[in-house]
Coordinates of N, CA and C in Angstrom, one line a residue:
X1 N -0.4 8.6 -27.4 CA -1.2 7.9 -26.5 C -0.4 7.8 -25.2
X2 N -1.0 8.2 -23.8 CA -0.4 7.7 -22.4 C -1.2 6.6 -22.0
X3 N -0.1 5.6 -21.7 CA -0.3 4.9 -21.0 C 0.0 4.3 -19.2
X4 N -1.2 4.2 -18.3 CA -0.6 4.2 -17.0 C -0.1 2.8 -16.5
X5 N 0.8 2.6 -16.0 CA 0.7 1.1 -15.8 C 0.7 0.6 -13.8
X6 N 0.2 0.4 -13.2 CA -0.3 0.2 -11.8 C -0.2 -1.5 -11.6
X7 N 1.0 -2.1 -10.6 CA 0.7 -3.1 -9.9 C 2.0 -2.7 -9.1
X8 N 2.4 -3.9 -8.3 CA 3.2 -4.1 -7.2 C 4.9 -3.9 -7.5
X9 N 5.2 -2.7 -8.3 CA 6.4 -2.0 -8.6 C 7.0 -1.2 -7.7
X10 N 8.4 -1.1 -7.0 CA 9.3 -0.5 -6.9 C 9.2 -1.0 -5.4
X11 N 8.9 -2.0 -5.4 CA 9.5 -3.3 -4.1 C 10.9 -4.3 -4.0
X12 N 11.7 -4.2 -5.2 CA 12.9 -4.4 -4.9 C 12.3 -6.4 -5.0
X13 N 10.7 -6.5 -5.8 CA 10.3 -8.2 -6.2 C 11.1 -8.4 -7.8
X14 N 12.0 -9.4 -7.7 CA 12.1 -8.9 -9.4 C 11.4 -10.1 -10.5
X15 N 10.0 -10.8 -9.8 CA 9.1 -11.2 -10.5 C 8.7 -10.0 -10.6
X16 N 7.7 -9.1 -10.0 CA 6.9 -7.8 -10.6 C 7.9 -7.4 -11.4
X17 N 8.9 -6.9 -11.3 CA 9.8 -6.2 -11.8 C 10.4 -6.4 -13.5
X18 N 10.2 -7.9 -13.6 CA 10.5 -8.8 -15.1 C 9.3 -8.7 -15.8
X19 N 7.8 -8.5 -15.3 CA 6.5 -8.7 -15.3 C 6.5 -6.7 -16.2
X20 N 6.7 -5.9 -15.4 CA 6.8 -4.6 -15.6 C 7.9 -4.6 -16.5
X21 N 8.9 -4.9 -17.1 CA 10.1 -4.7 -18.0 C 9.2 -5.3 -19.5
X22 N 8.6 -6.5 -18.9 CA 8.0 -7.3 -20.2 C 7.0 -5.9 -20.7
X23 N 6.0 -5.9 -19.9 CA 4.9 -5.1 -20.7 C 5.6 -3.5 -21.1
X24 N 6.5 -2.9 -20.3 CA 7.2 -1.8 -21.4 C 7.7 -2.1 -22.7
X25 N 8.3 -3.4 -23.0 CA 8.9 -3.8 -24.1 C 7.9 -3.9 -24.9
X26 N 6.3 -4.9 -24.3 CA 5.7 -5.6 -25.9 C 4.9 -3.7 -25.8
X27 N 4.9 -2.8 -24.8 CA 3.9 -1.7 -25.4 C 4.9 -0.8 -26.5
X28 N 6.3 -1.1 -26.5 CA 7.3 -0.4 -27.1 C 7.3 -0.8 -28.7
X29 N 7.0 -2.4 -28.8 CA 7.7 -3.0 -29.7 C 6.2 -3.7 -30.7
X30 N 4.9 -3.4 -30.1 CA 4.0 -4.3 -30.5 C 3.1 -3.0 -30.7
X31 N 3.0 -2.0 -29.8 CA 2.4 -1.0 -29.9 C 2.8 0.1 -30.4
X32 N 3.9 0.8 -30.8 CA 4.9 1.6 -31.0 C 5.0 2.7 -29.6
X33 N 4.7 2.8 -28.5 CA 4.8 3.3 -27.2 C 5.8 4.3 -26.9
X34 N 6.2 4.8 -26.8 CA 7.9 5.2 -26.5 C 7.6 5.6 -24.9
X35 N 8.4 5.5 -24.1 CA 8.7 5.4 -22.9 C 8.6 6.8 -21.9
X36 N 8.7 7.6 -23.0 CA 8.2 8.9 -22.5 C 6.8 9.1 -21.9
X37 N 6.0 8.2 -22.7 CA 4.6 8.3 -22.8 C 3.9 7.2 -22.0
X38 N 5.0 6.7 -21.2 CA 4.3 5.3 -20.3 C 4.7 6.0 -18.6
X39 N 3.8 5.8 -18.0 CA 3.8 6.1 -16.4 C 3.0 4.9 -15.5
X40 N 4.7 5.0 -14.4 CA 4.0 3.5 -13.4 C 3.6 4.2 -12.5
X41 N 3.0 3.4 -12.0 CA 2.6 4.1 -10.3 C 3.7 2.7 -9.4
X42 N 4.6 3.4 -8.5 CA 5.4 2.7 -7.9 C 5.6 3.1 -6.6
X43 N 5.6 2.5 -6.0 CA 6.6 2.3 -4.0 C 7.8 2.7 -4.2
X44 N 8.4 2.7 -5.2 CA 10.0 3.7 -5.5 C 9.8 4.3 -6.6
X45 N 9.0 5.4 -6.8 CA 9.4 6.1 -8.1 C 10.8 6.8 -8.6
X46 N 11.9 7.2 -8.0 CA 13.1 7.3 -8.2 C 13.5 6.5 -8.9
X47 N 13.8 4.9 -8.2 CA 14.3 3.7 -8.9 C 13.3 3.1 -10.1
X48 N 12.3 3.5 -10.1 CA 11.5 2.9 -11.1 C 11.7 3.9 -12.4
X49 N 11.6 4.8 -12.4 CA 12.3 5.9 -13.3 C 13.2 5.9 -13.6
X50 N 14.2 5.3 -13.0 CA 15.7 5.5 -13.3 C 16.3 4.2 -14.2
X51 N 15.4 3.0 -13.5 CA 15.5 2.0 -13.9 C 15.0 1.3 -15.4
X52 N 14.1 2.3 -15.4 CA 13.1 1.8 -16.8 C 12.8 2.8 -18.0
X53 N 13.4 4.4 -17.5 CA 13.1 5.3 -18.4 C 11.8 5.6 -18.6
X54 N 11.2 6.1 -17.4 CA 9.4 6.1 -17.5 C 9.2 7.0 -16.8
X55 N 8.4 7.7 -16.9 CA 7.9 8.7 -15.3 C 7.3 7.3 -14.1
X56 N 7.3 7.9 -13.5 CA 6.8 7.6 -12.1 C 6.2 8.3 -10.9
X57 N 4.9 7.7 -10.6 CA 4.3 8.3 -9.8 C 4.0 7.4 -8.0
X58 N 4.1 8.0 -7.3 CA 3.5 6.8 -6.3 C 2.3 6.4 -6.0
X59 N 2.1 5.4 -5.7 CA 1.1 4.4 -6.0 C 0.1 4.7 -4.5
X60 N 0.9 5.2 -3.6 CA -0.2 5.9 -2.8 C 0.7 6.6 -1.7
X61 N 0.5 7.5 -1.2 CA 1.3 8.2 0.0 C 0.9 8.0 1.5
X62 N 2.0 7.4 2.0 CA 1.9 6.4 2.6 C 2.1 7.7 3.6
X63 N 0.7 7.4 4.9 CA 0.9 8.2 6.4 C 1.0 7.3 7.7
X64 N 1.0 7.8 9.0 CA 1.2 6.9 10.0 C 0.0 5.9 10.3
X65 N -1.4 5.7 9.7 CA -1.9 4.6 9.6 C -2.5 4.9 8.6
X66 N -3.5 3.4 8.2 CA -4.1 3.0 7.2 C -5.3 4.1 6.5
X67 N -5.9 4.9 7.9 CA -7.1 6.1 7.6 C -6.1 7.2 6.5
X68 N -5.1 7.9 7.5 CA -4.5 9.1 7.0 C -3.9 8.6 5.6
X69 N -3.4 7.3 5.2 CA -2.8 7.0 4.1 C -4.0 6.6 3.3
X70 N -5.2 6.5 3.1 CA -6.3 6.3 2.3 C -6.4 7.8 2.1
X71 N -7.1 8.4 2.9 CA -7.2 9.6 2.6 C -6.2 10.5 2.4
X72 N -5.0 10.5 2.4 CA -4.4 11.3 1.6 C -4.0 10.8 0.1
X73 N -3.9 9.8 -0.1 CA -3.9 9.1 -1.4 C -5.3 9.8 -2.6
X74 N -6.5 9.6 -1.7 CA -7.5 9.6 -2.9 C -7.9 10.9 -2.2
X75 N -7.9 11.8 -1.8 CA -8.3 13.2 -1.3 C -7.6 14.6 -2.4

């Protein structure tokens, strides 16, 4: 099973960050999960990958305004 996991990750918050460590553990330890098979969507996918043993994707791609970064995200 993959699982995606999407909120306010790879901001350097380490409430989200304790918040995101919790639910890898209980999907690890409650669900049997393994970490291969979990992907965040993050603002640092480098450090969130590196940090947590997970792929990582970004949560949106970010352009010089709010139009060009919508639409290149969901296009």
């Amino acid at each position: 099973m993959k699982i995606g996991i999407v909120g306010n990750y790879g901001n350097d918050n380490n409430g989200d960050e304790s918040i995101l460590l919790s639910i890898i553990m209980q999907l690890e330890q409650a669900f049997n999960i393994s970490r291969e098979d979990i992907t965040v969507f993050s603002n640092n996918t480098q450090q969130t990958s590196e940090q947590y043993g997970v792929q990582s994707y970004p949560l949106y791609y970010k352009r010089k305004n709010l139009y060009k970064t919508f639409y290149t995200t969901y296009h």
